[in-house]
Coordinates of C-alpha atoms in Angstrom, one line a residue:
Chain A
M2 CA -11.9 -61.6 18.0
A3 CA -11.8 -61.1 21.8
A4 CA -13.1 -57.7 22.8
A5 CA -10.8 -55.3 24.6
T6 CA -11.0 -55.5 28.4
M7 CA -13.2 -52.8 30.0
M8 CA -11.4 -52.8 33.3
P9 CA -9.6 -49.7 34.3
Y10 CA -5.8 -50.1 34.3
F11 CA -4.7 -50.9 37.9
G12 CA -0.9 -50.9 37.8
Q13 CA 0.3 -54.3 36.6
Q14 CA -1.9 -56.6 34.6
M15 CA -1.0 -60.3 34.5
S16 CA -2.2 -60.7 30.9
S17 CA -4.6 -58.8 28.7
K18 CA -7.7 -60.7 27.5
T19 CA -6.4 -60.7 23.9
E20 CA -3.4 -62.7 24.9
L21 CA -5.4 -65.6 26.2
V22 CA -7.0 -66.3 22.8
P23 CA -4.6 -66.7 19.9
D24 CA -4.9 -64.5 16.9
W25 CA -5.8 -67.3 14.5
T26 CA -9.0 -68.2 16.2
G27 CA -10.6 -65.2 14.6
Q28 CA -9.3 -65.8 11.1
E29 CA -11.1 -67.4 8.3
V30 CA -9.9 -70.8 7.1
S31 CA -8.1 -70.3 3.8
T32 CA -6.5 -72.7 1.3
G33 CA -3.7 -70.3 0.6
T34 CA -2.3 -72.8 -1.8
T35 CA -0.7 -73.7 -5.0
I36 CA -2.6 -75.7 -7.6
M37 CA -1.8 -76.7 -11.1
A38 CA -3.3 -78.5 -14.1
V39 CA -1.7 -79.5 -17.4
E40 CA -3.3 -81.0 -20.6
Y41 CA -1.5 -83.7 -22.5
D42 CA -2.6 -85.7 -25.5
G43 CA -5.0 -88.2 -24.0
G44 CA -5.7 -86.6 -20.6
V45 CA -4.8 -84.2 -17.9
V46 CA -2.4 -84.0 -14.9
I47 CA -3.5 -82.1 -11.8
G48 CA -1.6 -81.3 -8.7
A49 CA -1.8 -79.4 -5.4
D50 CA 0.0 -78.8 -2.2
S51 CA -1.6 -79.9 1.1
R52 CA -1.7 -77.0 3.5
T53 CA -4.8 -75.3 4.9
T54 CA -4.2 -72.3 7.1
T55 CA -6.2 -70.3 9.7
G56 CA -4.1 -67.2 9.9
A57 CA -0.6 -68.4 11.0
Y58 CA -1.9 -71.9 12.2
I59 CA -1.9 -74.8 9.8
A60 CA -5.3 -76.3 10.3
N61 CA -4.6 -79.3 8.1
R62 CA -1.2 -80.2 6.8
V63 CA -2.4 -83.1 4.7
T64 CA -5.4 -81.6 2.9
D65 CA -6.7 -83.1 -0.3
K66 CA -7.5 -80.2 -2.6
L67 CA -8.1 -82.4 -5.6
T68 CA -11.8 -83.0 -5.4
P69 CA -13.6 -85.5 -7.7
I70 CA -16.7 -84.0 -9.3
H71 CA -17.4 -87.0 -11.6
D72 CA -15.6 -90.2 -12.7
R73 CA -13.3 -88.4 -15.0
I74 CA -13.6 -84.8 -13.8
F75 CA -11.7 -83.2 -10.9
C76 CA -11.4 -79.7 -9.5
C77 CA -8.5 -78.1 -7.8
R78 CA -9.6 -75.7 -5.0
S79 CA -8.0 -72.5 -3.8
G80 CA -9.3 -69.6 -1.7
S81 CA -11.7 -70.0 1.2
A82 CA -11.9 -73.6 2.2
A83 CA -15.6 -73.3 3.1
D84 CA -16.6 -71.5 -0.1
T85 CA -14.8 -74.0 -2.4
Q86 CA -16.1 -77.1 -0.5
A87 CA -19.7 -75.7 -0.8
I88 CA -19.4 -74.9 -4.5
A89 CA -17.8 -78.3 -5.2
D90 CA -20.7 -80.1 -3.4
V91 CA -23.3 -78.1 -5.4
V92 CA -21.6 -78.8 -8.7
T93 CA -21.2 -82.5 -8.0
Y94 CA -24.9 -82.7 -7.4
Q95 CA -25.8 -80.7 -10.4
L96 CA -23.4 -82.7 -12.7
G97 CA -24.5 -86.1 -11.4
F98 CA -28.1 -85.2 -12.1
H99 CA -27.3 -83.9 -15.5
S100 CA -25.3 -87.0 -16.3
I101 CA -28.2 -89.3 -15.4
E102 CA -30.6 -87.2 -17.6
L103 CA -28.2 -87.4 -20.5
D104 CA -27.5 -91.1 -19.9
E105 CA -23.8 -90.6 -20.7
P106 CA -20.7 -89.2 -19.0
P107 CA -20.8 -85.4 -18.7
L108 CA -18.4 -83.1 -20.6
V109 CA -15.6 -81.3 -18.8
E110 CA -16.9 -78.1 -20.3
T111 CA -20.2 -78.6 -18.7
A112 CA -18.6 -79.0 -15.3
A113 CA -16.6 -75.9 -15.8
N114 CA -19.7 -73.9 -16.8
L115 CA -21.5 -75.1 -13.7
F116 CA -18.6 -73.8 -11.6
R117 CA -18.6 -70.6 -13.4
A118 CA -22.3 -70.1 -13.0
S119 CA -22.1 -70.4 -9.2
C120 CA -18.9 -68.4 -8.9
Y121 CA -20.2 -65.6 -11.1
K122 CA -23.6 -65.4 -9.6
Y123 CA -22.3 -65.1 -6.0
R124 CA -19.1 -63.4 -6.9
E125 CA -19.6 -60.7 -4.2
E126 CA -19.8 -63.2 -1.4
L127 CA -17.3 -65.9 -2.5
T128 CA -13.6 -66.2 -2.5
A129 CA -12.9 -69.2 -4.7
G130 CA -10.3 -69.8 -7.4
I131 CA -10.9 -73.2 -9.1
L132 CA -9.2 -75.2 -11.8
V133 CA -11.5 -77.8 -13.5
A134 CA -9.8 -80.6 -15.3
G135 CA -10.8 -83.9 -16.7
W136 CA -11.2 -86.1 -19.8
D137 CA -14.2 -86.7 -22.0
R138 CA -14.9 -88.5 -25.2
R139 CA -15.5 -85.4 -27.3
K140 CA -12.5 -83.2 -26.6
G141 CA -10.1 -85.4 -24.7
G142 CA -8.1 -83.8 -21.8
Q143 CA -9.1 -80.3 -21.0
V144 CA -8.2 -77.7 -18.3
Y145 CA -10.5 -74.8 -17.5
C146 CA -9.7 -72.0 -15.2
V147 CA -12.4 -70.3 -13.1
P148 CA -10.6 -67.6 -11.1
I149 CA -12.0 -65.3 -8.4
G150 CA -14.8 -63.2 -10.1
G151 CA -16.2 -66.0 -12.1
M152 CA -14.5 -65.9 -15.5
L153 CA -14.1 -69.1 -17.5
V154 CA -11.2 -69.8 -19.9
R155 CA -9.7 -72.9 -21.3
Q156 CA -5.9 -73.1 -21.1
P157 CA -3.4 -75.9 -21.9
V158 CA -1.7 -75.3 -18.6
S159 CA -2.9 -73.3 -15.6
V160 CA -1.7 -72.5 -12.1
G161 CA -3.7 -71.0 -9.2
G162 CA -3.6 -70.0 -5.6
S163 CA -1.3 -67.7 -3.6
G164 CA 1.8 -69.8 -4.5
S165 CA 1.2 -69.6 -8.2
S166 CA 2.7 -66.1 -8.6
Y167 CA 6.2 -67.6 -8.0
I168 CA 6.0 -70.2 -10.7
Y169 CA 4.7 -68.3 -13.7
G170 CA 8.2 -67.8 -14.9
F171 CA 9.1 -71.5 -14.4
M172 CA 5.9 -72.6 -16.1
D173 CA 6.3 -70.3 -19.1
S174 CA 9.8 -71.5 -19.7
N175 CA 9.3 -75.2 -19.1
Y176 CA 5.9 -76.0 -20.6
K177 CA 6.0 -77.1 -24.2
L178 CA 3.1 -78.3 -26.4
S179 CA 2.8 -82.0 -26.9
M180 CA 4.3 -83.2 -23.7
T181 CA 3.9 -86.8 -22.5
K182 CA 2.0 -87.8 -19.4
D183 CA 5.3 -88.4 -17.5
Q184 CA 6.7 -85.1 -18.5
C185 CA 3.6 -83.4 -17.3
L186 CA 3.8 -85.2 -13.9
E187 CA 7.4 -84.1 -13.6
L188 CA 6.7 -80.5 -14.5
T189 CA 3.8 -80.3 -12.0
A190 CA 5.8 -81.9 -9.2
S191 CA 8.7 -79.5 -9.8
A192 CA 6.5 -76.4 -10.1
L193 CA 4.6 -77.2 -6.9
S194 CA 7.8 -77.9 -5.0
L195 CA 9.3 -74.6 -6.1
A196 CA 6.1 -72.7 -5.1
M197 CA 5.9 -74.5 -1.7
E198 CA 9.5 -73.4 -1.0
R199 CA 8.7 -69.8 -1.5
D200 CA 5.0 -69.4 -0.4
G201 CA 4.3 -69.5 3.3
S202 CA 0.7 -70.6 2.7
S203 CA 1.7 -73.6 0.6
G204 CA 3.4 -76.7 1.9
G205 CA 3.1 -80.2 3.1
V206 CA 3.0 -83.0 0.5
V207 CA 2.4 -82.8 -3.2
R208 CA -0.8 -84.6 -4.4
L209 CA -0.9 -85.5 -8.0
A210 CA -3.5 -87.2 -10.2
S211 CA -3.7 -88.1 -13.9
I212 CA -7.0 -88.5 -15.6
S213 CA -7.4 -90.2 -18.9
E214 CA -9.8 -92.5 -20.7
E215 CA -8.5 -95.4 -18.7
G216 CA -9.3 -93.8 -15.4
V217 CA -7.8 -91.8 -12.5
E218 CA -4.3 -92.5 -11.1
R219 CA -3.5 -90.7 -7.8
R220 CA -0.1 -90.3 -6.3
V221 CA 1.4 -88.5 -3.2
L222 CA 4.9 -87.2 -3.0
L223 CA 6.1 -86.9 0.6
G224 CA 8.7 -84.4 1.8
D225 CA 11.8 -86.4 1.1
Q226 CA 10.5 -87.4 -2.4
L227 CA 10.0 -83.9 -3.6
P228 CA 12.3 -82.7 -6.5
K229 CA 15.2 -80.8 -5.1
F230 CA 16.8 -77.7 -6.6
S231 CA 20.1 -76.1 -5.9
T232 CA 18.6 -73.3 -3.8
H233 CA 21.0 -71.0 -1.9
Chain B
M274 CA -11.1 -62.4 3.0
E275 CA -8.0 -63.4 1.1
K276 CA -7.3 -61.0 -1.7
R277 CA -5.2 -62.5 -4.5
S278 CA -3.3 -59.3 -5.4
A279 CA 0.3 -60.4 -5.7
D280 CA 1.7 -57.0 -4.9
S281 CA -0.1 -56.1 -1.7
Q282 CA 0.1 -59.6 -0.3
V283 CA 3.6 -60.4 -1.1
K284 CA 5.8 -57.3 -1.6
G285 CA 4.1 -54.5 0.4
V286 CA 4.0 -51.5 -1.9
S287 CA 4.3 -52.1 -5.6
T288 CA 7.8 -51.5 -6.9
G289 CA 7.1 -51.5 -10.6
T290 CA 10.2 -53.1 -12.0
T291 CA 12.2 -56.3 -12.3
I292 CA 15.9 -56.3 -11.2
L293 CA 18.3 -59.2 -10.7
A294 CA 21.9 -60.0 -10.1
A295 CA 23.7 -63.3 -10.3
T296 CA 27.3 -64.5 -9.7
F297 CA 29.0 -66.8 -12.2
K298 CA 32.5 -68.1 -12.3
G299 CA 34.7 -65.1 -12.4
G300 CA 32.1 -62.3 -12.4
V301 CA 28.6 -61.1 -11.9
V302 CA 25.7 -60.2 -14.2
I303 CA 23.3 -57.4 -13.0
G304 CA 20.3 -56.5 -15.0
S305 CA 16.9 -54.8 -15.1
D306 CA 13.9 -54.0 -17.3
S307 CA 13.4 -50.4 -18.6
R308 CA 9.9 -49.4 -17.7
A309 CA 9.0 -46.5 -15.4
S310 CA 5.3 -46.4 -14.6
M311 CA 2.9 -44.2 -12.7
G312 CA 0.2 -45.9 -10.8
G313 CA 0.4 -49.0 -12.9
E314 CA -1.6 -47.3 -15.7
Y315 CA 0.8 -45.0 -17.5
V316 CA 4.2 -45.8 -18.7
S317 CA 6.2 -42.6 -18.0
S318 CA 9.4 -44.0 -19.6
K319 CA 10.0 -47.0 -21.9
T320 CA 13.8 -46.8 -21.8
I321 CA 15.0 -45.8 -18.4
N322 CA 18.2 -47.4 -17.2
K323 CA 17.9 -48.7 -13.7
V324 CA 21.4 -50.1 -13.6
I325 CA 23.6 -47.3 -12.1
Q326 CA 27.3 -47.3 -11.9
V327 CA 28.5 -46.3 -8.4
H328 CA 32.2 -47.0 -9.0
D329 CA 34.4 -48.5 -11.7
Q330 CA 33.4 -52.1 -11.1
I331 CA 30.4 -51.7 -8.8
F332 CA 26.9 -51.3 -10.1
C333 CA 23.6 -51.1 -8.4
C334 CA 20.0 -51.6 -9.5
M335 CA 17.2 -49.7 -7.9
A336 CA 13.6 -50.6 -7.1
G337 CA 10.9 -48.6 -5.5
S338 CA 10.3 -44.9 -5.9
L339 CA 12.7 -43.9 -8.6
A340 CA 13.0 -40.4 -7.1
D341 CA 14.2 -41.8 -3.8
A342 CA 16.5 -44.3 -5.5
Q343 CA 18.1 -41.7 -7.7
A344 CA 18.7 -39.4 -4.7
V345 CA 20.2 -42.2 -2.6
T346 CA 22.5 -43.5 -5.4
K347 CA 23.8 -40.0 -6.1
A348 CA 24.7 -39.6 -2.5
A349 CA 26.2 -43.0 -2.4
K350 CA 28.3 -42.4 -5.5
F351 CA 29.9 -39.3 -3.9
H352 CA 30.4 -41.1 -0.6
L353 CA 32.2 -44.0 -2.3
S354 CA 34.5 -41.9 -4.5
F355 CA 35.5 -40.0 -1.4
H356 CA 36.1 -43.2 0.5
S357 CA 38.1 -44.6 -2.4
V358 CA 40.3 -41.5 -2.5
Q359 CA 40.9 -41.7 1.3
M360 CA 41.8 -45.5 1.2
E361 CA 43.8 -45.1 -2.0
T362 CA 42.3 -48.2 -3.4
P363 CA 39.0 -49.1 -5.2
P364 CA 36.2 -49.7 -2.7
L365 CA 35.0 -53.1 -1.8
V366 CA 31.6 -54.2 -3.0
I367 CA 30.4 -54.6 0.5
A368 CA 31.5 -51.1 1.3
A369 CA 29.2 -49.8 -1.5
A370 CA 26.3 -52.0 -0.2
S371 CA 26.9 -50.7 3.3
V372 CA 26.8 -47.1 2.2
L373 CA 23.4 -47.7 0.6
Q374 CA 22.2 -49.7 3.6
E375 CA 23.2 -47.0 6.1
M376 CA 21.1 -44.4 4.1
C377 CA 18.2 -46.7 3.7
Y378 CA 18.1 -47.7 7.3
K379 CA 18.6 -44.2 8.7
N380 CA 15.8 -42.8 6.5
R381 CA 13.6 -45.9 6.5
E382 CA 10.5 -43.9 7.5
E383 CA 10.7 -41.5 4.6
L384 CA 12.3 -43.6 1.8
Q385 CA 10.8 -46.3 -0.3
A386 CA 13.8 -47.7 -2.2
G387 CA 15.5 -51.1 -2.3
F388 CA 18.8 -51.9 -4.0
I389 CA 20.8 -54.8 -5.5
T390 CA 24.5 -54.1 -5.5
A391 CA 26.8 -56.2 -7.6
G392 CA 30.5 -55.9 -8.5
W393 CA 34.0 -57.3 -8.4
D394 CA 36.8 -56.4 -6.0
R395 CA 40.2 -57.8 -5.3
K396 CA 39.4 -59.2 -1.9
K397 CA 36.4 -61.4 -2.5
G398 CA 35.9 -61.4 -6.2
P399 CA 32.4 -61.3 -7.6
Q400 CA 29.7 -60.5 -5.1
V401 CA 26.0 -59.6 -4.9
Y402 CA 24.3 -57.8 -2.0
V403 CA 20.7 -56.9 -1.5
V404 CA 19.5 -54.0 0.6
S405 CA 15.8 -54.3 1.2
L406 CA 13.2 -51.6 1.8
G407 CA 13.8 -51.3 5.5
G408 CA 17.6 -51.3 5.3
M409 CA 18.6 -55.0 5.8
L410 CA 21.8 -56.0 4.1
V411 CA 22.3 -59.6 2.9
G412 CA 24.9 -61.2 0.6
Q413 CA 23.6 -63.9 -1.8
P414 CA 24.9 -65.7 -4.9
V415 CA 21.8 -64.7 -6.8
T416 CA 19.0 -62.3 -6.0
I417 CA 15.9 -60.8 -7.6
G418 CA 13.8 -57.8 -6.8
G419 CA 10.9 -55.5 -7.8
S420 CA 7.3 -56.4 -8.5
G421 CA 8.1 -58.6 -11.4
S422 CA 10.4 -60.8 -9.4
T423 CA 7.5 -62.7 -7.7
Y424 CA 6.8 -64.5 -11.1
I425 CA 10.4 -65.7 -11.5
Y426 CA 11.2 -67.1 -8.0
G427 CA 10.4 -70.6 -9.2
Y428 CA 12.4 -70.2 -12.4
V429 CA 15.5 -68.7 -10.6
D430 CA 15.4 -71.4 -7.9
A431 CA 15.2 -74.1 -10.5
K432 CA 17.6 -72.7 -13.1
Y433 CA 20.4 -71.0 -11.2
K434 CA 23.5 -73.0 -10.6
P435 CA 26.7 -71.6 -8.9
N436 CA 29.8 -71.3 -11.0
M437 CA 28.1 -71.1 -14.4
S438 CA 30.0 -69.8 -17.4
R439 CA 29.6 -66.2 -18.4
D440 CA 27.4 -67.0 -21.4
E441 CA 25.2 -69.4 -19.4
C442 CA 24.7 -66.7 -16.7
L443 CA 23.9 -64.1 -19.3
Q444 CA 21.3 -66.3 -20.9
F445 CA 19.9 -67.2 -17.5
A446 CA 19.5 -63.5 -16.6
T447 CA 18.0 -62.6 -20.0
N448 CA 15.5 -65.4 -19.8
A449 CA 14.5 -64.5 -16.2
L450 CA 13.9 -60.8 -17.2
A451 CA 12.0 -61.8 -20.3
L452 CA 9.7 -64.2 -18.2
A453 CA 9.1 -61.5 -15.6
M454 CA 8.4 -58.8 -18.2
G455 CA 5.9 -61.3 -19.8
R456 CA 3.8 -61.6 -16.7
D457 CA 4.2 -58.2 -14.9
N458 CA 2.5 -55.3 -16.5
V459 CA 4.7 -52.7 -14.8
S460 CA 7.9 -54.3 -16.1
G461 CA 8.8 -54.2 -19.7
G462 CA 10.8 -52.5 -22.5
V463 CA 14.3 -53.6 -23.0
A464 CA 16.6 -55.7 -20.9
H465 CA 19.6 -53.8 -19.6
L466 CA 22.4 -56.1 -18.5
V467 CA 25.9 -55.4 -17.2
V468 CA 28.6 -58.0 -16.9
I469 CA 31.4 -57.2 -14.4
T470 CA 34.6 -59.2 -14.2
E471 CA 38.1 -58.7 -13.1
T472 CA 39.0 -57.3 -16.5
G473 CA 36.3 -54.8 -16.7
V474 CA 32.7 -54.0 -17.4
E475 CA 30.5 -54.8 -20.4
H476 CA 27.0 -53.4 -21.2
V477 CA 24.5 -55.6 -23.0
V478 CA 21.1 -54.3 -24.1
V479 CA 18.5 -56.7 -25.4
P480 CA 15.7 -54.9 -27.2
G481 CA 12.1 -56.1 -26.7
N482 CA 11.9 -57.9 -30.1
K483 CA 15.1 -59.8 -29.4
L484 CA 14.1 -61.2 -26.1
P485 CA 13.6 -64.9 -25.8
K486 CA 10.1 -66.1 -26.6
F487 CA 8.3 -68.8 -24.8
H488 CA 5.5 -71.1 -25.7
N489 CA 2.5 -68.8 -25.1
E490 CA 3.8 -65.9 -27.3

């Protein structure tokens, strides 16, 4: 942040030093965000908004917060952009190495545990909330939640980020066990749109991906394609 | 560092409660949970009624410091009954909301109370007004408040439709309260609901075990 001027106050001042440098130049880059992941029989659906903010400035309005960790394993990032990118890079390396050693595709649970290990070990320094989702041969589609602090829990559906608070009610009432892939995509798109409407730190486009044995299918929903609700 | 505490980031000070009001075709539903807590750790009352009657067909819900809210509603009740005697007609809903707003704004430094006012009057029919913590007054078809409301913004945005029937609206309000109570630890107990129409007022209380259950319960 710009330091306060040391000059004595001589009558009128044209502008103080703090006005010349906007407030957001001193703020950390944050993915105040909304992310979501849902399991279905045969795979997972993940989604995220696309806004990265530095204070009140939107640093990137088309961010991709769905980061591939391995062929059939993705992570959704929320919290500090720098922290989550660094952790994701580390885990991608660790998992790739492990997969070569094993000579077979890695398990989603392994990826989640690697995230948890880093997030827990450095929990004092990091601000990272991550959803790990993917498909493997042993357990099919899985979603693991690694929130700030470094806990690990598997959940059939999970939301994260600052916008997630607003959609807990919607998610609780609309999620049912045994939904199809298309129902999951619709649920995720609707939930993310609702959160983006209410959370100032979430917005832009909705990025979706579905992961199954066949592979990864990615989609982007632009502003005019987002589900609409009768908001007042 | 971005802290993910929903209360401090989103609502300012925690107002341990969930309140809502919604208009339907011919009336309004206003409701709340029934938990009073101290510091988010101790439940000081499991069955407090936060829906207060300020006139025959005007109710309000309070959020924030219960002491402040009770003091303000008591003063508003008196003010309104006096106003209604002077005017020789039942007060308008907006009059009730304005009385609360005036008190909240004048004393905004000392008070920590927000209100939702809902009712029916001859001039404009069913209405809902919200008076926020600082004393802003806004009329809306549906509104939610309190700490538990953050979790149901998405649900309310998606599910509320104008001109629902009475039963649809009652079900919507019950579901919304149940969902909020399920996620907010300082909201809970029973759901107190009041349905106000031209013909009168009906109280509905849904005890905890009769609340709608969702997939994760």
